[in-house]
Coordinates of C-alpha atoms in Angstrom, one line a residue:
X251 CA 79.6 96.4 109.5
X252 CA 78.4 99.8 108.5
X253 CA 75.2 100.7 106.6
X254 CA 75.2 103.6 104.2
X255 CA 72.0 103.4 102.1
X256 CA 71.7 105.3 98.9
X257 CA 75.0 104.4 97.4
X258 CA 75.6 101.9 94.6
X259 CA 78.0 99.4 93.3
X260 CA 80.5 102.1 92.3
X261 CA 80.9 103.0 96.0
X262 CA 81.0 99.3 97.0
X263 CA 84.0 98.9 94.6
X264 CA 85.8 101.9 95.9
X265 CA 85.2 100.8 99.5
X266 CA 86.6 97.4 98.6
X267 CA 89.8 98.8 97.1
X268 CA 90.1 100.9 100.3
X269 CA 89.9 97.7 102.3
X270 CA 92.4 96.0 100.1
X271 CA 94.9 98.8 100.8
X272 CA 95.3 99.8 97.2
X273 CA 97.2 103.1 96.9
X274 CA 96.0 103.6 93.3
X275 CA 93.3 102.8 90.8
X276 CA 95.0 102.6 87.4
X277 CA 92.1 103.2 84.9
X278 CA 91.9 103.2 81.1
X279 CA 88.4 104.6 80.8
X280 CA 85.3 102.8 79.8
X281 CA 81.6 103.6 79.9
X282 CA 81.0 101.1 82.7
X283 CA 83.1 103.1 85.2
X284 CA 80.7 106.1 85.7
X285 CA 79.5 104.6 89.0
X286 CA 83.1 104.5 90.2
X287 CA 83.8 108.0 89.1
X288 CA 80.7 109.3 90.9
X289 CA 81.7 107.4 94.0
X290 CA 85.2 109.0 93.9
X291 CA 83.8 112.4 93.3
X292 CA 81.5 112.0 96.3
X293 CA 84.4 110.9 98.5
X294 CA 86.6 113.7 97.3
X295 CA 83.8 116.2 98.0
X296 CA 83.1 114.7 101.5
X297 CA 86.8 114.2 102.4
X298 CA 86.3 110.4 102.7
X299 CA 89.2 108.0 102.0
X300 CA 89.7 106.6 98.5
X301 CA 92.6 105.2 96.5
X302 CA 94.3 107.8 94.3
X303 CA 92.8 107.6 90.8
X304 CA 94.9 107.8 87.6
X305 CA 93.2 108.6 84.3
X306 CA 95.2 106.8 81.6
X307 CA 94.6 106.8 77.9
X308 CA 95.7 103.3 77.0
X309 CA 95.2 99.9 78.6
X310 CA 98.8 98.8 78.3
X311 CA 99.8 102.0 80.2
X312 CA 97.3 101.3 83.0
X313 CA 98.4 97.7 83.5
X314 CA 102.1 98.4 82.9
X315 CA 102.1 101.2 85.5
X316 CA 100.4 98.9 88.0
X317 CA 103.1 96.3 87.2
X318 CA 106.0 98.8 87.7
X319 CA 104.5 100.1 91.0
X320 CA 103.9 96.5 92.2
X321 CA 107.5 95.5 91.4
X322 CA 108.7 98.0 94.0
X323 CA 105.8 98.0 96.5
X324 CA 104.9 94.3 96.3
X325 CA 101.2 95.0 97.2
X326 CA 98.1 94.6 95.1
X327 CA 96.7 97.6 93.3
X328 CA 93.5 98.1 91.3
X329 CA 93.3 98.2 87.5
X330 CA 90.1 99.2 85.7
X331 CA 89.8 98.4 81.9
X332 CA 86.9 98.6 79.5
X333 CA 84.7 95.5 78.8
X334 CA 86.2 92.6 76.8
X335 CA 87.9 94.8 74.2
X336 CA 89.8 96.8 76.8
X337 CA 90.8 93.6 78.6
X338 CA 92.1 92.2 75.3
X339 CA 94.0 95.4 74.6
X340 CA 95.7 95.2 78.0
X341 CA 96.1 91.4 78.0
X342 CA 99.7 91.4 77.0
X343 CA 100.6 93.6 80.0
X344 CA 98.4 91.5 82.3
X345 CA 100.3 88.4 81.1
X346 CA 103.5 90.3 81.7
X347 CA 102.3 90.9 85.3
X348 CA 101.7 87.2 85.7
X349 CA 105.2 86.4 84.6
X350 CA 106.7 89.1 86.7
X351 CA 104.8 87.9 89.8
X352 CA 103.1 91.2 90.5
X353 CA 99.9 91.2 92.5
X354 CA 97.0 93.3 91.2
X355 CA 93.2 93.1 90.8
X356 CA 92.1 93.8 87.2
X357 CA 88.5 94.5 86.6
X358 CA 86.3 95.1 83.5
X359 CA 82.7 94.7 82.7
X360 CA 79.9 93.4 80.6
X361 CA 76.1 93.9 80.4
X362 CA 73.7 91.3 81.7
X363 CA 70.4 92.9 80.6
X364 CA 71.2 94.6 77.2
X365 CA 68.5 97.2 77.9
X366 CA 65.7 94.7 78.3
X367 CA 65.3 95.2 82.1
X368 CA 63.7 98.1 84.0
X369 CA 65.9 100.7 85.6
X370 CA 69.1 102.1 84.2
X371 CA 69.7 101.6 80.5
X372 CA 73.3 100.2 80.0
X373 CA 73.4 101.5 76.4
X374 CA 73.1 99.8 73.1
X375 CA 76.9 99.4 72.6
X376 CA 76.8 96.4 74.9
X377 CA 74.2 94.6 72.7
X378 CA 75.9 95.5 69.4
X379 CA 79.7 95.5 70.0
X380 CA 81.1 95.0 73.5
X381 CA 79.8 91.7 74.8
X382 CA 81.6 88.4 74.3
X383 CA 80.3 84.8 74.6
X384 CA 81.2 83.4 78.0
X385 CA 82.0 86.8 79.5
X386 CA 85.4 88.5 79.8
X387 CA 86.4 86.4 82.8
X388 CA 86.6 83.5 80.3
X389 CA 88.9 85.5 78.2
X390 CA 91.1 86.4 81.1
X391 CA 91.5 83.0 82.6
X392 CA 94.6 81.8 80.6
X393 CA 96.7 84.8 81.5
X394 CA 95.6 85.5 85.1
X395 CA 96.1 83.7 88.3
X396 CA 92.3 83.6 89.0
X397 CA 89.4 84.9 87.0
X398 CA 85.7 85.0 87.8
X399 CA 82.5 87.2 87.8
X400 CA 81.0 89.2 90.6
X401 CA 77.4 88.1 90.6
X402 CA 75.9 90.5 93.2
X403 CA 76.5 94.0 94.6
X404 CA 76.2 92.5 98.0
X405 CA 79.1 90.1 97.5
X406 CA 81.2 92.6 95.4
X407 CA 83.4 94.0 98.2
X408 CA 84.3 90.5 99.5
X409 CA 84.9 89.3 96.0
X410 CA 87.5 92.1 95.6
X411 CA 89.0 91.1 98.9
X412 CA 89.3 87.5 97.8
X413 CA 90.8 88.6 94.4
X414 CA 93.4 90.7 96.2
X415 CA 94.3 88.0 98.7
X416 CA 94.7 85.4 96.0
X417 CA 96.8 87.8 93.9
X418 CA 99.1 88.6 96.8
X419 CA 99.9 85.0 97.8
X420 CA 102.6 83.0 96.2
X421 CA 103.0 82.8 93.3
X422 CA 101.8 86.4 93.2
X423 CA 100.1 87.6 90.1
X424 CA 97.0 89.4 88.6
X425 CA 93.5 88.3 89.5
X426 CA 90.6 89.3 87.3
X427 CA 87.1 90.2 88.2
X428 CA 84.2 90.7 85.7
X429 CA 81.8 93.3 87.3
X430 CA 78.7 93.7 85.2
X431 CA 77.5 97.3 84.7
X432 CA 74.1 96.5 86.2
X433 CA 75.8 95.5 89.5
X434 CA 77.8 98.7 89.6
X435 CA 74.5 100.6 89.2
X436 CA 72.6 98.5 91.8
X437 CA 71.9 100.0 95.2
X438 CA 74.4 98.9 97.8
X439 CA 73.5 98.5 101.5
X440 CA 76.9 99.6 102.8
X441 CA 78.3 96.2 103.9
X442 CA 82.0 96.7 103.6
X443 CA 84.8 94.2 103.2
X444 CA 87.2 93.5 106.0
X445 CA 90.6 95.1 105.4
X446 CA 93.2 92.9 103.9
X447 CA 96.4 92.1 105.8
X448 CA 99.7 90.9 104.4
X449 CA 100.0 87.1 103.8
X450 CA 101.5 84.9 106.4
X451 CA 104.8 83.3 105.6
X452 CA 105.6 79.6 105.1
X453 CA 108.9 78.3 106.4
X454 CA 111.0 75.2 105.6
X455 CA 111.4 73.2 108.8
X456 CA 114.8 72.6 110.5
X457 CA 114.4 68.9 109.6
X458 CA 114.3 69.9 105.9
X459 CA 117.0 72.6 106.1
X460 CA 119.6 70.6 108.1
X461 CA 120.2 67.9 105.3
X462 CA 120.7 70.7 102.7
X463 CA 123.2 72.5 105.0
X464 CA 125.0 69.2 105.2
X465 CA 125.0 68.8 101.4
X466 CA 126.5 72.3 101.1
X467 CA 129.1 71.5 103.8
X468 CA 130.2 68.4 101.9
X469 CA 130.3 70.0 98.4
X470 CA 133.6 70.9 96.9
X471 CA 132.4 73.0 93.9
X472 CA 128.9 74.3 94.7
X473 CA 127.2 77.2 92.7
X474 CA 124.1 79.3 93.2
X475 CA 121.9 80.1 90.2
X476 CA 119.1 82.6 90.6
X477 CA 116.6 84.4 88.4
X478 CA 114.3 86.2 90.8
X479 CA 115.6 86.0 94.3
X480 CA 115.7 89.8 94.4
X481 CA 112.0 90.1 93.6
X482 CA 111.2 88.7 97.1
X483 CA 111.1 91.1 100.0
X484 CA 114.5 90.8 101.6
X485 CA 115.6 88.3 99.1
X486 CA 118.5 90.3 97.7
X487 CA 120.1 90.9 101.1
X488 CA 119.4 87.3 102.2
X489 CA 121.1 85.9 99.1
X490 CA 124.2 88.1 99.7
X491 CA 124.5 86.9 103.3
X492 CA 124.0 83.2 102.3
X493 CA 126.6 83.3 99.5
X494 CA 129.1 85.1 101.7
X495 CA 128.6 82.8 104.7
X496 CA 129.3 79.7 102.6
X497 CA 131.6 81.3 100.1
X498 CA 129.6 80.1 97.0
X499 CA 129.7 81.9 93.7
X500 CA 126.4 83.2 92.2
X501 CA 125.4 83.0 88.6
X502 CA 122.6 85.2 87.3
X503 CA 121.7 83.6 83.9
X504 CA 120.4 85.5 80.9
X505 CA 116.9 84.5 82.1
X506 CA 117.3 86.6 85.3
X507 CA 114.7 89.3 85.3
X508 CA 115.7 91.5 88.2
X509 CA 118.8 92.4 90.3
X510 CA 119.4 89.5 92.6
X511 CA 123.0 89.9 93.7
X512 CA 125.5 92.8 93.4
X513 CA 127.3 92.6 90.0
X514 CA 130.2 94.3 91.7
X515 CA 130.5 91.6 94.3
X516 CA 133.6 89.3 94.1
X517 CA 131.2 86.3 94.3
X518 CA 129.2 87.3 91.3
X519 CA 130.1 84.7 88.6
X520 CA 128.5 86.2 85.6
X521 CA 125.6 84.9 83.5
X522 CA 126.8 81.6 82.1
X523 CA 126.0 78.4 83.9
X524 CA 127.9 76.4 81.3
X525 CA 131.2 76.1 83.1
X526 CA 129.4 74.4 86.0
X527 CA 127.4 71.9 84.1
X528 CA 130.2 69.3 84.2
X529 CA 132.2 70.5 87.2
X530 CA 129.7 71.5 89.9
X531 CA 128.9 68.9 92.5
X532 CA 126.0 70.9 93.9
X533 CA 123.7 73.4 92.2
X534 CA 121.4 75.6 94.4
X535 CA 118.6 76.9 92.3
X536 CA 117.2 79.9 94.1
X537 CA 114.0 81.2 92.6
X538 CA 114.9 79.8 89.3
X539 CA 112.0 78.9 87.1
X540 CA 113.9 77.8 84.0
X541 CA 117.6 77.3 84.7
X542 CA 118.7 75.0 81.9
X543 CA 118.3 75.4 78.1
X544 CA 117.4 73.3 76.4
X545 CA 115.4 71.9 79.3
X546 CA 116.9 68.5 78.8
X547 CA 120.4 69.8 79.3
X548 CA 121.1 68.1 82.6
X549 CA 124.2 68.7 84.8
X550 CA 126.5 65.7 84.5
X551 CA 127.1 65.0 88.2
X552 CA 125.6 67.8 90.4
X553 CA 122.9 67.3 93.0
X554 CA 120.3 70.0 92.6
X555 CA 118.6 71.7 95.5
X556 CA 115.6 74.0 94.6
X557 CA 114.9 76.8 97.0
X558 CA 111.7 78.5 96.0
X559 CA 108.4 79.1 97.7
X560 CA 106.5 77.8 94.6
X561 CA 109.1 76.0 92.5
X562 CA 106.6 74.5 90.1
X563 CA 105.1 77.6 88.5
X564 CA 101.5 77.0 87.4
X565 CA 101.7 79.4 84.5
X566 CA 104.9 77.8 83.0
X567 CA 103.8 75.3 80.3
X568 CA 106.9 73.2 80.3
X569 CA 109.3 73.3 83.3
X570 CA 112.3 71.0 84.0
X571 CA 114.3 71.5 87.2
X572 CA 115.9 68.1 87.8
X573 CA 115.5 68.6 91.6
X574 CA 116.9 66.2 94.1
X575 CA 115.7 68.2 97.1
X576 CA 113.1 71.0 97.5
X577 CA 113.0 73.7 100.1
X578 CA 109.6 75.3 99.6
X579 CA 109.3 77.9 102.4
X580 CA 109.7 81.6 102.0
X581 CA 112.9 82.0 100.0
X582 CA 114.5 84.8 102.1
X583 CA 113.7 82.9 105.3
X584 CA 115.1 79.7 103.9
X585 CA 118.3 81.5 102.9
X586 CA 118.6 83.0 106.4
X587 CA 118.2 79.5 108.0
X588 CA 121.0 78.1 105.8
X589 CA 123.2 81.1 106.6
X590 CA 123.0 80.3 110.3
X591 CA 124.2 76.8 109.6
X592 CA 127.4 77.9 107.8
X593 CA 129.8 76.3 110.2
X594 CA 132.3 73.4 110.3
X595 CA 133.3 74.1 106.8
X596 CA 136.2 72.4 105.0
X597 CA 138.6 75.3 104.9
X598 CA 140.7 73.7 102.2
X599 CA 137.7 73.3 99.8
X600 CA 136.5 76.8 100.6
X601 CA 140.0 78.3 99.9
X602 CA 140.1 76.5 96.6
X603 CA 136.8 77.7 95.4
X604 CA 137.5 81.2 96.7
X605 CA 140.7 81.2 94.6
X606 CA 138.9 79.9 91.5
X607 CA 136.1 82.5 91.9
X608 CA 138.8 85.2 92.4
X609 CA 140.3 84.2 89.0
X610 CA 136.9 84.2 87.3
X611 CA 135.9 87.6 88.8
X612 CA 139.3 89.1 87.8
X613 CA 138.9 87.8 84.3
X614 CA 135.4 89.2 84.0
X615 CA 136.4 92.5 85.4
X616 CA 139.3 92.7 82.9
X617 CA 137.1 91.7 80.0
X618 CA 134.6 94.4 80.9
X619 CA 137.3 97.0 81.1
X620 CA 138.8 96.0 77.7
X621 CA 135.4 96.0 76.1
X622 CA 134.7 99.5 77.4
X623 CA 138.1 100.8 76.2
X624 CA 137.5 99.2 72.7
X625 CA 134.0 100.8 72.6
X626 CA 135.6 104.3 72.9
X627 CA 137.8 103.7 69.8
X628 CA 137.1 105.7 66.6
X629 CA 135.1 108.4 68.4
X630 CA 134.3 110.3 65.2
X631 CA 132.6 107.4 63.4
X632 CA 128.9 107.3 62.9
X633 CA 127.2 105.2 65.5
X634 CA 128.0 104.4 69.1
X635 CA 129.0 101.0 70.5
X636 CA 126.2 99.8 72.8
X637 CA 128.8 98.8 75.4
X638 CA 129.7 102.5 75.7
X639 CA 126.1 103.5 76.1
X640 CA 125.6 101.1 79.1
X641 CA 129.0 102.0 80.6
X642 CA 128.3 105.7 80.4
X643 CA 124.9 105.2 82.0
X644 CA 126.6 103.3 84.8
X645 CA 129.0 106.1 85.5
X646 CA 126.3 108.8 85.4
X647 CA 124.1 106.9 87.8
X648 CA 126.9 106.1 90.2
X649 CA 125.8 107.3 93.7
X650 CA 122.4 108.4 92.6
X651 CA 120.4 105.3 93.8
X652 CA 119.0 104.8 90.3
X653 CA 116.6 102.2 89.0
X654 CA 117.0 100.7 85.5
X655 CA 114.0 99.2 83.7
X656 CA 115.2 97.3 80.6
X657 CA 113.2 96.5 77.5
X658 CA 116.0 95.7 75.1
X659 CA 116.4 92.3 73.4
X660 CA 119.7 92.0 71.5
X661 CA 121.3 94.5 73.8
X662 CA 120.0 93.1 77.1
X663 CA 123.1 91.1 77.9
X664 CA 125.2 94.3 77.3
X665 CA 123.0 96.4 79.5
X666 CA 123.1 94.0 82.4
X667 CA 126.8 93.2 82.1
X668 CA 128.0 96.8 81.9
X669 CA 125.5 98.6 84.1
X670 CA 126.7 96.4 87.0
X671 CA 123.8 97.3 89.3
X672 CA 124.6 96.5 92.9
X673 CA 121.6 97.4 95.0
X674 CA 118.1 95.9 95.7
X675 CA 115.4 97.0 93.4
X676 CA 117.9 98.6 91.0
X677 CA 117.2 96.6 87.9
X678 CA 114.0 95.1 86.3
X679 CA 113.6 93.4 83.0
X680 CA 110.1 93.8 81.4
X681 CA 108.3 90.5 81.2
X682 CA 105.9 89.2 78.5
X683 CA 105.7 90.9 75.2
X684 CA 107.4 94.0 74.0
X685 CA 105.6 97.4 74.2
X686 CA 105.2 97.8 78.0
X687 CA 108.5 99.3 78.9
X688 CA 107.6 103.0 79.2
X689 CA 104.5 102.2 81.3
X690 CA 106.4 99.8 83.6
X691 CA 109.1 102.5 84.1
X692 CA 106.4 105.1 84.9
X693 CA 105.0 102.7 87.5
X694 CA 108.4 102.2 89.1
X695 CA 108.8 106.0 89.2
X696 CA 105.4 106.4 90.8
X697 CA 106.6 104.0 93.6
X698 CA 110.0 105.5 93.9
X699 CA 109.7 109.2 93.1
X700 CA 112.9 110.1 94.9
X701 CA 115.0 107.8 92.7
X702 CA 116.0 108.5 89.1
X703 CA 114.4 105.9 86.8
X704 CA 116.0 105.0 83.5
X705 CA 114.4 103.0 80.7
X706 CA 116.7 101.3 78.3
X707 CA 114.9 100.2 75.2
X708 CA 115.5 99.1 71.6
X709 CA 114.0 101.0 68.7
X710 CA 111.8 98.0 67.8
X711 CA 110.5 97.7 71.3
X712 CA 110.0 101.5 71.4
X713 CA 107.7 101.4 68.4
X714 CA 105.6 98.7 70.0
X715 CA 104.9 101.0 73.0
X716 CA 101.8 103.2 73.2
X717 CA 104.2 106.2 73.2
X718 CA 101.7 109.1 73.2
X719 CA 99.6 107.7 76.1
X720 CA 102.8 107.0 78.0
X721 CA 104.2 110.5 77.5
X722 CA 100.8 111.9 78.5
X723 CA 100.9 109.9 81.8
X724 CA 104.4 111.0 82.4
X725 CA 103.5 114.7 82.1
X726 CA 100.0 114.5 83.7
X727 CA 101.3 112.8 86.9
X728 CA 104.8 114.4 87.1
X729 CA 106.7 111.2 86.5
X730 CA 110.0 112.2 84.8
X731 CA 112.0 109.4 83.2
X732 CA 115.2 109.1 81.3
X733 CA 114.5 107.0 78.2
X734 CA 117.5 105.8 76.3
X735 CA 116.9 104.2 72.9
X736 CA 119.4 101.7 71.6
X737 CA 118.6 102.4 67.9
X738 CA 120.1 100.0 65.4
X739 CA 117.3 100.6 62.8
X740 CA 116.4 96.9 62.6
X741 CA 114.5 94.2 64.4
X742 CA 117.8 92.5 65.1
X743 CA 116.5 89.5 66.9
X744 CA 114.1 88.6 64.1
X745 CA 116.9 89.1 61.5
X746 CA 119.3 86.9 63.5
X747 CA 116.7 84.1 63.5
X748 CA 116.2 84.4 59.8
X749 CA 120.0 84.2 59.2
X750 CA 120.3 81.3 61.7
X751 CA 117.5 79.2 60.2
X752 CA 118.4 79.9 56.6
X753 CA 122.1 80.7 56.4
X754 CA 122.3 79.9 52.7
X755 CA 118.7 80.8 51.8
X756 CA 117.3 83.1 49.2
X757 CA 117.4 86.1 51.5
X758 CA 121.1 85.5 52.1
X759 CA 121.7 85.3 48.4
X760 CA 119.6 88.4 47.4
X761 CA 119.9 90.6 50.6
X762 CA 116.1 90.7 50.8
X763 CA 115.6 90.5 54.6
X764 CA 111.9 91.0 55.2
X765 CA 110.1 91.9 58.4
X766 CA 113.1 93.5 60.1
X767 CA 114.1 96.9 58.5
X768 CA 113.4 100.0 60.5
X769 CA 115.4 102.6 58.5
X770 CA 112.1 104.2 57.3
X771 CA 111.2 105.4 60.9
X772 CA 111.9 109.0 61.9
X773 CA 114.3 109.6 64.7
X774 CA 112.5 108.5 67.8
X775 CA 113.3 111.4 70.2
X776 CA 111.1 113.7 68.1
X777 CA 107.9 112.2 69.4
X778 CA 108.5 113.7 72.8
X779 CA 108.8 117.3 71.6
X780 CA 105.0 118.1 71.5
X781 CA 104.9 117.2 75.3
X782 CA 107.7 119.7 76.0
X783 CA 110.1 117.0 77.0
X784 CA 113.9 117.1 76.7
X785 CA 115.1 115.4 73.5
X786 CA 118.6 114.4 72.3
X787 CA 119.7 112.5 69.2
X788 CA 123.1 111.0 69.3
X789 CA 125.0 109.6 66.3
X790 CA 128.7 109.8 67.5
X791 CA 130.7 108.6 70.5
X792 CA 131.8 112.2 71.3
X793 CA 128.3 113.3 71.7
X794 CA 127.1 110.5 73.9
X795 CA 128.2 111.5 77.5
X796 CA 127.3 115.3 77.1
X797 CA 123.8 114.3 75.8
X798 CA 123.2 111.8 78.6
X799 CA 124.4 114.4 81.2
X800 CA 122.0 117.0 79.9
X801 CA 119.2 114.5 79.8
X802 CA 119.8 113.3 83.4
X803 CA 119.9 116.9 84.5
X804 CA 116.5 117.6 82.8
X805 CA 115.1 114.5 84.6
X806 CA 116.4 115.7 88.0
X807 CA 114.6 119.0 87.3
X808 CA 111.3 117.3 86.6
X809 CA 111.2 116.7 82.8
X810 CA 111.2 113.4 81.0
X811 CA 114.2 113.1 78.6
X812 CA 114.4 110.9 75.6
X813 CA 117.9 110.1 74.1
X814 CA 117.8 108.3 70.8
X815 CA 121.3 106.8 70.3
X816 CA 122.3 105.3 66.9
X817 CA 124.2 102.2 67.9
X818 CA 126.7 100.3 65.8
X819 CA 125.1 96.8 66.2

């Protein structure tokens, strides 16, 4: 324990984030954070350690960047928002971090005295506008892993430690701490929190793993289905070794939210679990929160093994897995244990499923090639086939160790299918609501500055983003991105639902499709021009590759580039 009298709760908080091991404090400014700013200024003046501080001009940008950074680094960072209104503004992104399994400590404030106590005056805004009944920790509870209030400056550092340790452990996610302004202004006696260490791992026992290995050994037509194995440290590599050792095809359903298995691997079996629902005799769900849709769609004869550290996700309201067996230790470790047991295989059965998978993979490869050839047809027409956009990006990123962050909706299947990412941490799909993509991509870039980062985004999603604050962060902190807009001038997903629910309705009769038209928007690359960024607007196939090449070159030279592509569908 050290004792440094004369400092206050702001220094206690900075000291606590140091102990947590936070690299950054992602802050969307609020009047409560003056004690933190003073503590940082003091530490900078004195050469004392402190997390790096990012001044960000929107709450979604602050939380989204922490999410992107955490996707790559997998360690808790600090996020500072303003009171209850700032927490509410950032709540969609906090919920997205919960769904993405990203650890972070989110904090905001309230007043407990409203100017009626001696000492520092918190300001009348807390009495008139900012406070909320029950405190902001009550607001945060439904979309965070853990939420509470820090009641004393003397317990504040340890409360931050506890929040970080809870956030880091499975299932990882954001923890929230309400820190009243009066506590930040209170004198601190210098008692510091113990540094946080990485969580220990839990392992499935040999007695649990052996029977599962026997089930795999006896299976004739097994299949692996995964959504987030690649999000675990070492999970991507462990899944590849496991699938290869047992010769089992791997399906990444449309619900997969990161790269889990190389899409160029002969054992990759696409995104449709449908062909296995009646034919598989064993389904291995590896980090699969919602494998079947509708949830009651049960495989006809397969036994189901669930491999997941926390298979029953507390934040999922309705979850159906149909498990016959659970292996609940660390996923990567469980896969390694099963890989070691890949022996005494039925070579005839293995040869048959290898041949079947070879046929599937060849058919998929051929279908991809045909789709890309077709996408190049009619090069002079207005609009570009989205297949060609994704395929061109794949070719330009080849050998560059790039990372793609995806916030498309109607084009998400096309993006995943034709980008064909093959490396760990090379693809992430933005979780939660639309409007976080630019910020998440910025956070990914912050964590992987040496790698090119591409954001693929629809025009509807783009307009939900806090574009100006995101571009400001990109420029202020030297985080160049390639932003590629799939612009079909419509909220296509909403329009498709209207048509699906009311195929013969009044809208179909009159052509009055409400809530979906985006033709009135200006071309979206133009918003980047005031920031001195590289902009391209593409309306024809012939212009696509040269524009993307120029944009990627600008990014490699340190400038964010925005390419607005008019797509045909």
